PDB file of C-alpha atoms in Angstrom:
ATOM      1  CA  MET A   1       0.142  -0.001   0.022  1.00  0.00           C
ATOM      2  CA  ASN A   2       1.387   3.364  -0.704  1.00  0.00           C
ATOM      3  CA  PRO A   3       1.845   5.364   2.565  1.00  0.00           C
ATOM      4  CA  GLU A   4       0.121   8.377   1.115  1.00  0.00           C
ATOM      5  CA  GLU A   5      -3.100   6.522   0.847  1.00  0.00           C
ATOM      6  CA  THR A   6      -6.028   6.267   3.060  1.00  0.00           C
ATOM      7  CA  PRO A   7      -5.834   3.109   5.044  1.00  0.00           C
ATOM      8  CA  ASP A   8      -8.523   0.555   3.537  1.00  0.00           C
ATOM      9  CA  PHE A   9      -9.493  -1.224   6.576  1.00  0.00           C
ATOM     10  CA  ILE A  10     -11.694   2.101   6.964  1.00  0.00           C
ATOM     11  CA  PRO A  11     -15.095   1.176   5.733  1.00  0.00           C
ATOM     12  CA  GLU A  12     -16.525   3.061   2.403  1.00  0.00           C
ATOM     13  CA  GLY A  13     -18.148   6.015   3.687  1.00  0.00           C
ATOM     14  CA  PHE A  14     -16.464   5.791   6.778  1.00  0.00           C
ATOM     15  CA  PRO A  15     -16.424   9.281   8.457  1.00  0.00           C
ATOM     16  CA  LYS A  16     -13.262  10.325   8.927  1.00  0.00           C
ATOM     17  CA  GLY A  17     -14.496  13.302  11.247  1.00  0.00           C
ATOM     18  CA  ASN A  18     -13.497  13.744  14.939  1.00  0.00           C
ATOM     19  CA  PRO A  19     -15.503  11.304  17.560  1.00  0.00           C
ATOM     20  CA  PHE A  20     -14.384  13.620  20.613  1.00  0.00           C
ATOM     21  CA  ARG A  21     -16.426  16.655  21.899  1.00  0.00           C
ATOM     22  CA  VAL A  22     -15.858  19.205  23.799  1.00  0.00           C
ATOM     23  CA  PRO A  23     -17.972  21.144  26.474  1.00  0.00           C
ATOM     24  CA  GLU A  24     -20.505  23.454  25.058  1.00  0.00           C
ATOM     25  CA  GLY A  25     -19.007  27.122  24.370  1.00  0.00           C
ATOM     26  CA  TYR A  26     -15.485  25.792  25.495  1.00  0.00           C
ATOM     27  CA  PHE A  27     -13.347  27.473  22.444  1.00  0.00           C
ATOM     28  CA  ASP A  28     -15.616  30.552  23.128  1.00  0.00           C
ATOM     29  CA  ARG A  29     -14.430  30.766  27.177  1.00  0.00           C
ATOM     30  CA  PHE A  30     -11.046  29.476  26.270  1.00  0.00           C
ATOM     31  CA  PRO A  31      -9.372  32.921  25.742  1.00  0.00           C
ATOM     32  CA  ALA A  32     -10.576  34.264  28.906  1.00  0.00           C
ATOM     33  CA  LYS A  33      -9.951  31.417  31.111  1.00  0.00           C
ATOM     34  CA  LEU A  34      -6.358  31.517  29.544  1.00  0.00           C
ATOM     35  CA  ALA A  35      -5.827  34.995  30.430  1.00  0.00           C
ATOM     36  CA  GLU A  36      -7.233  34.528  33.836  1.00  0.00           C
ATOM     37  CA  ARG A  37      -4.628  31.766  34.356  1.00  0.00           C
ATOM     38  CA  MET A  38      -1.816  33.945  33.044  1.00  0.00           C
ATOM     39  CA  GLU A  39      -2.881  36.876  35.503  1.00  0.00           C
ATOM     40  CA  GLU A  40      -2.641  34.126  38.268  1.00  0.00           C
ATOM     41  CA  ASP A  41       0.757  33.276  37.257  1.00  0.00           C
ATOM     42  CA  LYS A  42       1.892  36.686  37.281  1.00  0.00           C
ATOM     43  CA  LYS A  43       0.846  37.139  40.769  1.00  0.00           C
ATOM     44  CA  ILE A  44       2.763  34.065  41.843  1.00  0.00           C
ATOM     45  CA  ARG A  45       6.040  35.209  39.978  1.00  0.00           C
ATOM     46  CA  ARG A  46       5.793  38.384  41.775  1.00  0.00           C
ATOM     47  CA  PHE A  47       6.368  36.419  45.249  1.00  0.00           C
ATOM     48  CA  PRO A  48      10.074  36.157  45.784  1.00  0.00           C
ATOM     49  CA  PHE A  49       9.759  32.399  46.329  1.00  0.00           C
ATOM     50  CA  PRO A  50       6.932  30.861  44.127  1.00  0.00           C
ATOM     51  CA  SER A  51       7.737  27.352  44.946  1.00  0.00           C
ATOM     52  CA  LEU A  52       6.620  27.980  48.585  1.00  0.00           C
ATOM     53  CA  LEU A  53       3.421  28.677  47.577  1.00  0.00           C
ATOM     54  CA  LYS A  54       2.868  24.908  46.289  1.00  0.00           C
ATOM     55  CA  PRO A  55       1.125  23.068  48.973  1.00  0.00           C
ATOM     56  CA  ALA A  56       3.879  20.485  49.626  1.00  0.00           C
ATOM     57  CA  PRO A  57       6.756  22.660  50.133  1.00  0.00           C
ATOM     58  CA  LEU A  58       4.646  24.966  52.250  1.00  0.00           C
ATOM     59  CA  LEU A  59       3.551  21.981  54.366  1.00  0.00           C
ATOM     60  CA  ALA A  60       7.314  21.117  54.526  1.00  0.00           C
ATOM     61  CA  ALA A  61       8.304  24.437  55.905  1.00  0.00           C
ATOM     62  CA  ALA A  62       5.514  24.579  58.315  1.00  0.00           C
ATOM     63  CA  CYS A  63       6.642  20.977  59.618  1.00  0.00           C
ATOM     64  CA  MET A  64      10.139  22.298  60.120  1.00  0.00           C
ATOM     65  CA  LEU A  65       9.353  25.580  61.542  1.00  0.00           C
ATOM     66  CA  ILE A  66       7.148  23.748  64.438  1.00  0.00           C
ATOM     67  CA  ILE A  67      10.349  21.393  64.917  1.00  0.00           C
ATOM     68  CA  ALA A  68      12.635  24.033  65.016  1.00  0.00           C
ATOM     69  CA  GLY A  69      10.145  25.770  67.788  1.00  0.00           C
ATOM     70  CA  VAL A  70       9.910  22.803  69.767  1.00  0.00           C
ATOM     71  CA  PHE A  71      13.537  22.082  70.024  1.00  0.00           C
ATOM     72  CA  GLY A  72      14.724  25.622  70.541  1.00  0.00           C
ATOM     73  CA  TYR A  73      11.923  25.651  73.280  1.00  0.00           C
ATOM     74  CA  ARG A  74      13.078  22.629  75.083  1.00  0.00           C
ATOM     75  CA  MET A  75      16.710  23.825  74.842  1.00  0.00           C
ATOM     76  CA  LEU A  76      16.080  27.357  75.928  1.00  0.00           C
ATOM     77  CA  SER A  77      13.883  26.120  79.274  1.00  0.00           C
ATOM     78  CA  GLY A  78      16.183  22.908  80.311  1.00  0.00           C
ATOM     79  CA  PRO A  79      18.763  23.594  83.225  1.00  0.00           C
ATOM     80  CA  ALA A  80      21.518  25.878  81.829  1.00  0.00           C
ATOM     81  CA  ASP A  81      23.996  24.779  84.571  1.00  0.00           C
ATOM     82  CA  PRO A  82      22.541  21.471  86.675  1.00  0.00           C
ATOM     83  CA  LEU A  83      23.554  21.953  90.667  1.00  0.00           C
ATOM     84  CA  THR A  84      26.098  19.696  91.819  1.00  0.00           C
ATOM     85  CA  ASP A  85      25.360  17.487  95.005  1.00  0.00           C
ATOM     86  CA  ASP A  86      27.380  19.906  97.342  1.00  0.00           C
ATOM     87  CA  GLU A  87      25.716  23.102  96.555  1.00  0.00           C
ATOM     88  CA  ILE A  88      22.487  21.321  97.319  1.00  0.00           C
ATOM     89  CA  SER A  89      23.640  20.086 100.876  1.00  0.00           C
ATOM     90  CA  THR A  90      24.798  23.442 101.506  1.00  0.00           C
ATOM     91  CA  TYR A  91      21.554  25.148 100.412  1.00  0.00           C
ATOM     92  CA  VAL A  92      19.765  22.629 102.362  1.00  0.00           C
ATOM     93  CA  TYR A  93      21.774  23.367 105.710  1.00  0.00           C
ATOM     94  CA  GLN A  94      22.139  26.919 105.338  1.00  0.00           C
ATOM     95  CA  GLU A  95      18.263  27.591 104.843  1.00  0.00           C
ATOM     96  CA  GLY A  96      17.715  25.234 107.634  1.00  0.00           C
ATOM     97  CA  ILE A  97      15.688  23.036 105.788  1.00  0.00           C
ATOM     98  CA  ILE A  98      16.947  20.174 107.116  1.00  0.00           C
ATOM     99  CA  ASP A  99      15.239  21.075 110.806  1.00  0.00           C
ATOM    100  CA  GLU A 100      11.914  21.445 109.308  1.00  0.00           C
ATOM    101  CA  LEU A 101      11.893  17.777 107.883  1.00  0.00           C
ATOM    102  CA  GLU A 102      10.557  15.244 109.919  1.00  0.00           C
ATOM    103  CA  VAL A 103      11.285  11.358 109.446  1.00  0.00           C
ATOM    104  CA  ASP A 104       7.642  10.868 108.257  1.00  0.00           C
ATOM    105  CA  ASP A 105       7.893  13.691 105.582  1.00  0.00           C
ATOM    106  CA  ILE A 106      11.012  11.821 104.108  1.00  0.00           C
ATOM    107  CA  LEU A 107       9.326   8.559 104.376  1.00  0.00           C
ATOM    108  CA  GLU A 108       6.470  10.389 102.700  1.00  0.00           C
ATOM    109  CA  SER A 109       8.465  11.775 100.131  1.00  0.00           C
ATOM    110  CA  THR A 110      10.379   8.472  99.111  1.00  0.00           C
ATOM    111  CA  ASP A 111       7.012   6.340  99.421  1.00  0.00           C
ATOM    112  CA  MET A 112       8.768   4.333 101.933  1.00  0.00           C
ATOM    113  CA  ALA A 113       5.757   4.697 104.517  1.00  0.00           C
ATOM    114  CA  GLU A 114       3.458   3.049 102.160  1.00  0.00           C
ATOM    115  CA  SER A 115       5.785   0.500 100.836  1.00  0.00           C
ATOM    116  CA  THR A 116       4.691  -3.026 101.161  1.00  0.00           C
ATOM    117  CA  ASP A 117       8.194  -4.470 100.416  1.00  0.00           C
ATOM    118  CA  THR A 118       9.829  -6.020 103.688  1.00  0.00           C
ATOM    119  CA  THR A 119      12.705  -7.348 102.334  1.00  0.00           C
ATOM    120  CA  PRO A 120      15.972  -5.551 104.316  1.00  0.00           C
ATOM    121  CA  THR A 121      17.823  -2.964 102.546  1.00  0.00           C
ATOM    122  CA  ARG A 122      21.096  -4.052 101.642  1.00  0.00           C
ATOM    123  CA  ALA A 123      22.702  -1.448 104.098  1.00  0.00           C
ATOM    124  CA  TYR A 124      20.804  -2.709 106.680  1.00  0.00           C
ATOM    125  CA  THR A 125      21.777  -6.173 106.326  1.00  0.00           C
ATOM    126  CA  ASN A 126      25.310  -4.806 106.064  1.00  0.00           C
ATOM    127  CA  GLU A 127      24.961  -3.089 109.272  1.00  0.00           C
ATOM    128  CA  ASN A 128      23.829  -6.293 111.356  1.00  0.00           C
ATOM    129  CA  GLU A 129      26.572  -8.421 109.776  1.00  0.00           C
ATOM    130  CA  GLU A 130      29.184  -5.382 111.204  1.00  0.00           C
ATOM    131  CA  ILE A 131      27.967  -5.307 114.593  1.00  0.00           C
ATOM    132  CA  GLN A 132      28.049  -9.131 114.581  1.00  0.00           C
ATOM    133  CA  TYR A 133      31.379  -9.080 113.215  1.00  0.00           C
ATOM    134  CA  TYR A 134      32.254  -6.526 115.931  1.00  0.00           C
ATOM    135  CA  LEU A 135      30.900  -8.513 118.769  1.00  0.00           C
ATOM    136  CA  LEU A 136      32.892 -11.707 117.969  1.00  0.00           C
ATOM    137  CA  ASP A 137      36.231  -9.527 117.298  1.00  0.00           C
ATOM    138  CA  GLU A 138      35.835  -8.094 120.846  1.00  0.00           C
ATOM    139  CA  ASP A 139      34.751 -11.179 122.201  1.00  0.00           C
ATOM    140  CA  ILE A 140      31.616  -9.813 124.048  1.00  0.00           C
ATOM    141  CA  ASP A 141      28.981 -12.327 125.225  1.00  0.00           C
ATOM    142  CA  ASP A 142      25.496 -11.717 124.976  1.00  0.00           C
ATOM    143  CA  ALA A 143      24.876 -11.856 128.314  1.00  0.00           C
ATOM    144  CA  ASP A 144      27.379  -8.634 128.940  1.00  0.00           C
ATOM    145  CA  ILE A 145      25.294  -6.717 126.554  1.00  0.00           C
ATOM    146  CA  ILE A 146      21.929  -7.725 128.674  1.00  0.00           C
ATOM    147  CA  ASN A 147      23.261  -6.867 131.870  1.00  0.00           C
ATOM    148  CA  GLU A 148      24.623  -3.383 130.709  1.00  0.00           C
ATOM    149  CA  LEU A 149      21.028  -2.508 129.234  1.00  0.00           C
TER     150      LEU A 149
ATOM    151  CA  MET B   1     -12.952  34.751  12.101  1.00  0.00           C
ATOM    152  CA  GLU B   2     -10.412  37.182  10.343  1.00  0.00           C
ATOM    153  CA  GLU B   3      -7.324  35.187  10.038  1.00  0.00           C
ATOM    154  CA  PHE B   4      -4.292  37.265  10.751  1.00  0.00           C
ATOM    155  CA  SER B   5      -0.797  36.277   8.765  1.00  0.00           C
ATOM    156  CA  ASP B   6       2.378  35.515  10.789  1.00  0.00           C
ATOM    157  CA  ARG B   7       3.990  38.895   9.936  1.00  0.00           C
ATOM    158  CA  GLU B   8       1.105  40.998  11.172  1.00  0.00           C
ATOM    159  CA  LEU B   9       0.701  39.015  14.615  1.00  0.00           C
ATOM    160  CA  LEU B  10       4.551  39.642  15.254  1.00  0.00           C
ATOM    161  CA  ASP B  11       4.101  43.347  14.452  1.00  0.00           C
ATOM    162  CA  LEU B  12       1.446  43.735  16.895  1.00  0.00           C
ATOM    163  CA  PHE B  13       2.939  41.740  19.381  1.00  0.00           C
ATOM    164  CA  ALA B  14       6.156  43.654  19.330  1.00  0.00           C
ATOM    165  CA  GLN B  15       4.163  46.918  20.484  1.00  0.00           C
ATOM    166  CA  ALA B  16       3.150  46.991  23.953  1.00  0.00           C
ATOM    167  CA  SER B  17      -0.284  48.595  23.039  1.00  0.00           C
ATOM    168  CA  THR B  18      -1.177  46.011  20.822  1.00  0.00           C
ATOM    169  CA  ARG B  19       0.449  42.978  22.449  1.00  0.00           C
ATOM    170  CA  ASN B  20      -2.587  41.784  24.469  1.00  0.00           C
ATOM    171  CA  HIS B  21      -4.806  41.876  21.511  1.00  0.00           C
ATOM    172  CA  ALA B  22      -2.168  40.281  19.130  1.00  0.00           C
ATOM    173  CA  PHE B  23      -1.895  37.608  21.376  1.00  0.00           C
ATOM    174  CA  ASN B  24      -5.626  37.104  21.863  1.00  0.00           C
ATOM    175  CA  MET B  25      -5.628  36.842  18.134  1.00  0.00           C
ATOM    176  CA  LEU B  26      -3.147  34.195  17.715  1.00  0.00           C
ATOM    177  CA  VAL B  27      -5.020  32.132  20.590  1.00  0.00           C
ATOM    178  CA  ARG B  28      -8.383  32.484  18.818  1.00  0.00           C
ATOM    179  CA  GLN B  29      -6.568  31.560  15.558  1.00  0.00           C
ATOM    180  CA  TYR B  30      -4.827  28.369  16.744  1.00  0.00           C
ATOM    181  CA  GLN B  31      -6.606  27.142  19.809  1.00  0.00           C
ATOM    182  CA  GLN B  32      -9.050  24.534  17.939  1.00  0.00           C
ATOM    183  CA  ARG B  33      -6.490  23.124  15.958  1.00  0.00           C
ATOM    184  CA  LEU B  34      -3.809  22.952  18.662  1.00  0.00           C
ATOM    185  CA  TYR B  35      -6.618  21.426  21.290  1.00  0.00           C
ATOM    186  CA  TRP B  36      -7.676  18.432  18.877  1.00  0.00           C
ATOM    187  CA  HIS B  37      -3.966  17.608  18.397  1.00  0.00           C
ATOM    188  CA  ILE B  38      -3.379  17.481  21.964  1.00  0.00           C
ATOM    189  CA  ARG B  39      -6.682  15.873  22.727  1.00  0.00           C
ATOM    190  CA  LYS B  40      -5.972  13.018  20.320  1.00  0.00           C
ATOM    191  CA  MET B  41      -2.353  12.198  22.191  1.00  0.00           C
ATOM    192  CA  VAL B  42      -4.111  12.694  25.773  1.00  0.00           C
ATOM    193  CA  LEU B  43      -7.669  11.826  25.238  1.00  0.00           C
ATOM    194  CA  ASP B  44      -8.999  13.510  28.250  1.00  0.00           C
ATOM    195  CA  HIS B  45     -10.597  16.959  27.610  1.00  0.00           C
ATOM    196  CA  ASP B  46      -9.352  18.110  31.156  1.00  0.00           C
ATOM    197  CA  ASP B  47      -5.692  16.895  30.333  1.00  0.00           C
ATOM    198  CA  ALA B  48      -6.117  18.551  26.877  1.00  0.00           C
ATOM    199  CA  ASP B  49      -7.068  21.994  28.244  1.00  0.00           C
ATOM    200  CA  ASP B  50      -4.372  21.804  30.986  1.00  0.00           C
ATOM    201  CA  LEU B  51      -1.755  21.298  28.235  1.00  0.00           C
ATOM    202  CA  LEU B  52      -3.337  23.809  25.461  1.00  0.00           C
ATOM    203  CA  GLN B  53      -3.074  26.461  28.372  1.00  0.00           C
ATOM    204  CA  ASN B  54       1.114  25.173  28.924  1.00  0.00           C
ATOM    205  CA  VAL B  55       1.271  25.531  25.553  1.00  0.00           C
ATOM    206  CA  PHE B  56      -0.335  29.104  24.778  1.00  0.00           C
ATOM    207  CA  ILE B  57       1.964  30.287  28.006  1.00  0.00           C
ATOM    208  CA  LYS B  58       5.041  29.266  26.673  1.00  0.00           C
ATOM    209  CA  ALA B  59       4.263  30.511  23.252  1.00  0.00           C
ATOM    210  CA  PHE B  60       3.626  33.878  24.936  1.00  0.00           C
ATOM    211  CA  LYS B  61       6.933  33.956  27.025  1.00  0.00           C
ATOM    212  CA  ALA B  62       8.905  33.004  23.831  1.00  0.00           C
ATOM    213  CA  LEU B  63       7.092  35.041  21.210  1.00  0.00           C
ATOM    214  CA  ASP B  64       9.822  37.997  21.367  1.00  0.00           C
ATOM    215  CA  ASN B  65      12.617  35.486  20.325  1.00  0.00           C
ATOM    216  CA  PHE B  66      10.441  33.892  17.856  1.00  0.00           C
ATOM    217  CA  ARG B  67      12.738  33.570  14.442  1.00  0.00           C
ATOM    218  CA  GLU B  68      10.764  33.465  11.494  1.00  0.00           C
ATOM    219  CA  ASP B  69      12.579  30.490  10.459  1.00  0.00           C
ATOM    220  CA  SER B  70       9.765  28.665  10.750  1.00  0.00           C
ATOM    221  CA  LYS B  71       5.560  29.219  10.709  1.00  0.00           C
ATOM    222  CA  ILE B  72       4.086  30.170  13.945  1.00  0.00           C
ATOM    223  CA  TYR B  73       1.670  27.175  13.159  1.00  0.00           C
ATOM    224  CA  THR B  74       4.482  24.432  12.959  1.00  0.00           C
ATOM    225  CA  TRP B  75       6.257  26.301  16.066  1.00  0.00           C
ATOM    226  CA  LEU B  76       3.082  25.914  18.164  1.00  0.00           C
ATOM    227  CA  TYR B  77       2.600  22.385  17.175  1.00  0.00           C
ATOM    228  CA  LYS B  78       5.927  21.780  18.070  1.00  0.00           C
ATOM    229  CA  ILE B  79       5.454  23.043  21.440  1.00  0.00           C
ATOM    230  CA  ALA B  80       1.712  21.031  22.015  1.00  0.00           C
ATOM    231  CA  THR B  81       3.673  17.971  20.597  1.00  0.00           C
ATOM    232  CA  ASN B  82       6.521  18.196  23.398  1.00  0.00           C
ATOM    233  CA  GLU B  83       3.862  19.150  26.095  1.00  0.00           C
ATOM    234  CA  CYS B  84       2.132  15.681  25.022  1.00  0.00           C
ATOM    235  CA  ILE B  85       5.433  13.914  25.143  1.00  0.00           C
ATOM    236  CA  THR B  86       6.301  15.125  28.530  1.00  0.00           C
ATOM    237  CA  PHE B  87       3.048  14.607  29.851  1.00  0.00           C
ATOM    238  CA  LEU B  88       2.874  10.831  29.056  1.00  0.00           C
ATOM    239  CA  ASN B  89       6.292  10.037  29.889  1.00  0.00           C
ATOM    240  CA  THR B  90       5.520  11.735  33.100  1.00  0.00           C
ATOM    241  CA  LYS B  91       2.562  10.058  33.699  1.00  0.00           C
ATOM    242  CA  LYS B  92       4.066   6.615  32.918  1.00  0.00           C
ATOM    243  CA  LYS B  93       6.669   7.664  35.439  1.00  0.00           C
ATOM    244  CA  ARG B  94       4.268   9.112  38.136  1.00  0.00           C
ATOM    245  CA  PHE B  95       2.318   5.786  37.923  1.00  0.00           C
ATOM    246  CA  MET B  96       5.611   3.154  37.688  1.00  0.00           C
ATOM    247  CA  VAL B  97       3.523   1.597  35.437  1.00  0.00           C
ATOM    248  CA  PRO B  98       4.531  -0.088  31.935  1.00  0.00           C
ATOM    249  CA  MET B  99       3.429   1.905  28.830  1.00  0.00           C
ATOM    250  CA  ALA B 100       0.872  -1.061  28.004  1.00  0.00           C
ATOM    251  CA  ASP B 101      -0.894  -0.737  31.135  1.00  0.00           C
ATOM    252  CA  VAL B 102      -1.047   3.376  30.637  1.00  0.00           C
ATOM    253  CA  GLU B 103      -2.581   2.742  27.227  1.00  0.00           C
ATOM    254  CA  TYR B 104      -4.603   0.060  28.373  1.00  0.00           C
ATOM    255  CA  GLN B 105      -5.909   2.823  31.130  1.00  0.00           C
ATOM    256  CA  LEU B 106      -6.267   5.475  28.077  1.00  0.00           C
ATOM    257  CA  SER B 107      -8.283   2.849  26.280  1.00  0.00           C
ATOM    258  CA  GLN B 108     -10.815   2.217  29.417  1.00  0.00           C
ATOM    259  CA  ASN B 109     -11.098   6.085  30.027  1.00  0.00           C
ATOM    260  CA  LEU B 110     -12.249   6.330  26.494  1.00  0.00           C
ATOM    261  CA  GLU B 111     -15.023   3.866  27.051  1.00  0.00           C
ATOM    262  CA  THR B 112     -16.591   6.091  29.967  1.00  0.00           C
ATOM    263  CA  ASP B 113     -15.704   9.368  28.356  1.00  0.00           C
ATOM    264  CA  SER B 114     -18.669  11.732  28.323  1.00  0.00           C
ATOM    265  CA  TYR B 115     -16.892  13.707  25.492  1.00  0.00           C
ATOM    266  CA  PHE B 116     -16.350  10.777  23.322  1.00  0.00           C
ATOM    267  CA  SER B 117     -19.290  10.604  20.878  1.00  0.00           C
ATOM    268  CA  GLY B 118     -17.774   7.890  18.321  1.00  0.00           C
ATOM    269  CA  ASP B 119     -19.607   4.734  17.368  1.00  0.00           C
ATOM    270  CA  ARG B 120     -18.112   1.278  18.071  1.00  0.00           C
ATOM    271  CA  ILE B 121     -15.763   1.722  14.650  1.00  0.00           C
ATOM    272  CA  GLN B 122     -14.456   4.643  16.033  1.00  0.00           C
ATOM    273  CA  MET B 123     -13.734   3.486  19.271  1.00  0.00           C
ATOM    274  CA  LYS B 124     -11.870   0.657  17.869  1.00  0.00           C
ATOM    275  CA  LEU B 125      -9.765   2.946  15.668  1.00  0.00           C
ATOM    276  CA  GLN B 126      -8.862   4.846  18.743  1.00  0.00           C
ATOM    277  CA  GLN B 127      -8.409   1.958  20.678  1.00  0.00           C
ATOM    278  CA  ALA B 128      -5.682   0.769  17.645  1.00  0.00           C
ATOM    279  CA  ILE B 129      -4.172   4.124  17.532  1.00  0.00           C
ATOM    280  CA  LEU B 130      -3.395   3.465  21.395  1.00  0.00           C
ATOM    281  CA  THR B 131      -1.181   0.350  20.726  1.00  0.00           C
ATOM    282  CA  LEU B 132       1.152   2.535  18.500  1.00  0.00           C
ATOM    283  CA  PRO B 133       4.106   4.137  20.101  1.00  0.00           C
ATOM    284  CA  ASP B 134       3.845   7.477  21.091  1.00  0.00           C
ATOM    285  CA  LYS B 135       5.778   9.035  18.140  1.00  0.00           C
ATOM    286  CA  GLN B 136       4.045   6.666  15.687  1.00  0.00           C
ATOM    287  CA  ARG B 137       0.791   8.047  16.962  1.00  0.00           C
ATOM    288  CA  LEU B 138       1.527  11.407  16.671  1.00  0.00           C
ATOM    289  CA  VAL B 139       2.583  10.765  13.047  1.00  0.00           C
ATOM    290  CA  PHE B 140      -0.544   8.657  12.378  1.00  0.00           C
ATOM    291  CA  ASN B 141      -2.872  11.475  13.739  1.00  0.00           C
ATOM    292  CA  LEU B 142      -1.382  14.284  12.163  1.00  0.00           C
ATOM    293  CA  LYS B 143      -1.252  12.380   8.617  1.00  0.00           C
ATOM    294  CA  TYR B 144      -4.728  10.951   8.887  1.00  0.00           C
ATOM    295  CA  PHE B 145      -6.620  13.311  10.693  1.00  0.00           C
ATOM    296  CA  GLU B 146      -5.124  16.667  10.247  1.00  0.00           C
ATOM    297  CA  GLU B 147      -4.019  15.832   6.636  1.00  0.00           C
ATOM    298  CA  MET B 148      -0.513  17.609   7.581  1.00  0.00           C
ATOM    299  CA  LYS B 149       1.630  17.610   4.752  1.00  0.00           C
ATOM    300  CA  TYR B 150       4.943  15.548   5.273  1.00  0.00           C
ATOM    301  CA  GLU B 151       6.988  18.749   5.321  1.00  0.00           C
ATOM    302  CA  ASP B 152       5.214  20.571   8.187  1.00  0.00           C
ATOM    303  CA  MET B 153       5.189  17.055  10.152  1.00  0.00           C
ATOM    304  CA  SER B 154       9.359  16.974   9.344  1.00  0.00           C
ATOM    305  CA  GLU B 155       9.870  20.420  11.045  1.00  0.00           C
ATOM    306  CA  ILE B 156       7.410  19.896  14.036  1.00  0.00           C
ATOM    307  CA  LEU B 157       8.796  16.591  14.795  1.00  0.00           C
ATOM    308  CA  GLY B 158      12.294  16.701  13.856  1.00  0.00           C
ATOM    309  CA  THR B 159      11.976  13.946  11.237  1.00  0.00           C
ATOM    310  CA  SER B 160      13.168  13.173   7.908  1.00  0.00           C
ATOM    311  CA  VAL B 161       9.949  13.158   5.170  1.00  0.00           C
ATOM    312  CA  GLY B 162      11.266   9.252   4.277  1.00  0.00           C
ATOM    313  CA  ALA B 163      10.976   8.429   7.918  1.00  0.00           C
ATOM    314  CA  LEU B 164       7.922   9.912   8.397  1.00  0.00           C
ATOM    315  CA  LYS B 165       6.457   8.085   5.741  1.00  0.00           C
ATOM    316  CA  ALA B 166       7.693   4.775   6.692  1.00  0.00           C
ATOM    317  CA  SER B 167       6.804   5.446   9.992  1.00  0.00           C
ATOM    318  CA  PHE B 168       3.133   6.189   9.001  1.00  0.00           C
ATOM    319  CA  HIS B 169       3.378   3.026   6.748  1.00  0.00           C
ATOM    320  CA  HIS B 170       3.994   1.140   9.926  1.00  0.00           C
ATOM    321  CA  ALA B 171       1.093   2.617  11.863  1.00  0.00           C
ATOM    322  CA  VAL B 172      -1.275   1.603   9.392  1.00  0.00           C
ATOM    323  CA  LYS B 173      -0.049  -1.820   8.941  1.00  0.00           C
ATOM    324  CA  LYS B 174      -0.545  -2.191  12.945  1.00  0.00           C
ATOM    325  CA  ILE B 175      -3.890  -0.651  13.060  1.00  0.00           C
ATOM    326  CA  GLU B 176      -5.343  -2.617   9.898  1.00  0.00           C
ATOM    327  CA  GLU B 177      -4.144  -5.716  12.060  1.00  0.00           C
ATOM    328  CA  PHE B 178      -5.589  -4.637  15.164  1.00  0.00           C
ATOM    329  CA  MET B 179      -8.781  -4.252  13.391  1.00  0.00           C
ATOM    330  CA  LYS B 180      -9.215  -7.266  11.880  1.00  0.00           C
ATOM    331  CA  ARG B 181      -8.765  -9.099  15.203  1.00  0.00           C
ATOM    332  CA  ASP B 182     -12.121 -10.396  16.534  1.00  0.00           C
TER     333      ASP B 182
END
């Protein structure tokens, strides 16, 4: 077949016409619609960072600002120079805070008063052992202690 | 509608006072031809509408530097063709789908398109055209529907007249085979 010929698979009388349609009055409205879009584009171009006007970069920029804000706030509000143990104990004694505290207050603040755990602490156990060793070393009899009391 | 020559349009566009008027004339003069060229490639009206706007916006920006080596008509077709190819390639990449699937999807869209008024044989012809590679599809549409001269097509597509004739011939053969099926 000569490439210049009309393809022969098209039946006789087949309309070569256009099977597509457009909305009513589309071509009449198109120049105005185009002018409107060009005006919009011009406005965007006037903004120094046009890419920031697109939703995705705008959202990313907002997220970055929020993260930076939270991080900055934490940095500023955190302890700049934490107090040493010595400074704390000096403060407590100087202010006489220790005198005002009762044993019950301390227990309460450390939750020991409410504690149901009856296991002796390691420090307490060590203290008993030390007493026992002392008594054995010094050869002190239980009866002597009772008599002394 | 009164048709303006390229020279008239360019002269009017060069003057600030008549620039917008000249561009408006250019849009009115070429909008339909360019629209149908784009529509036959992307099939969907909304996509064609977007691309047509892009074409004219690009033309507006570049018209000052338009050298009269070619006609405005072929120059606009060239912009439109590039827009179509970019659009189709982007679509394929964005959805990470093989070309055959995009063609299938376009074909399915055609069947539900309220702006397609063709009968069964016209639908089948469009589906057959969709099986062609993009460039062959362009050649077929420009020659068969728009009856464009090979010389003008050569300018638009940057391909020799001989290659275009061969491409059209192959396209016709493929479509013929498709149409004979079932």
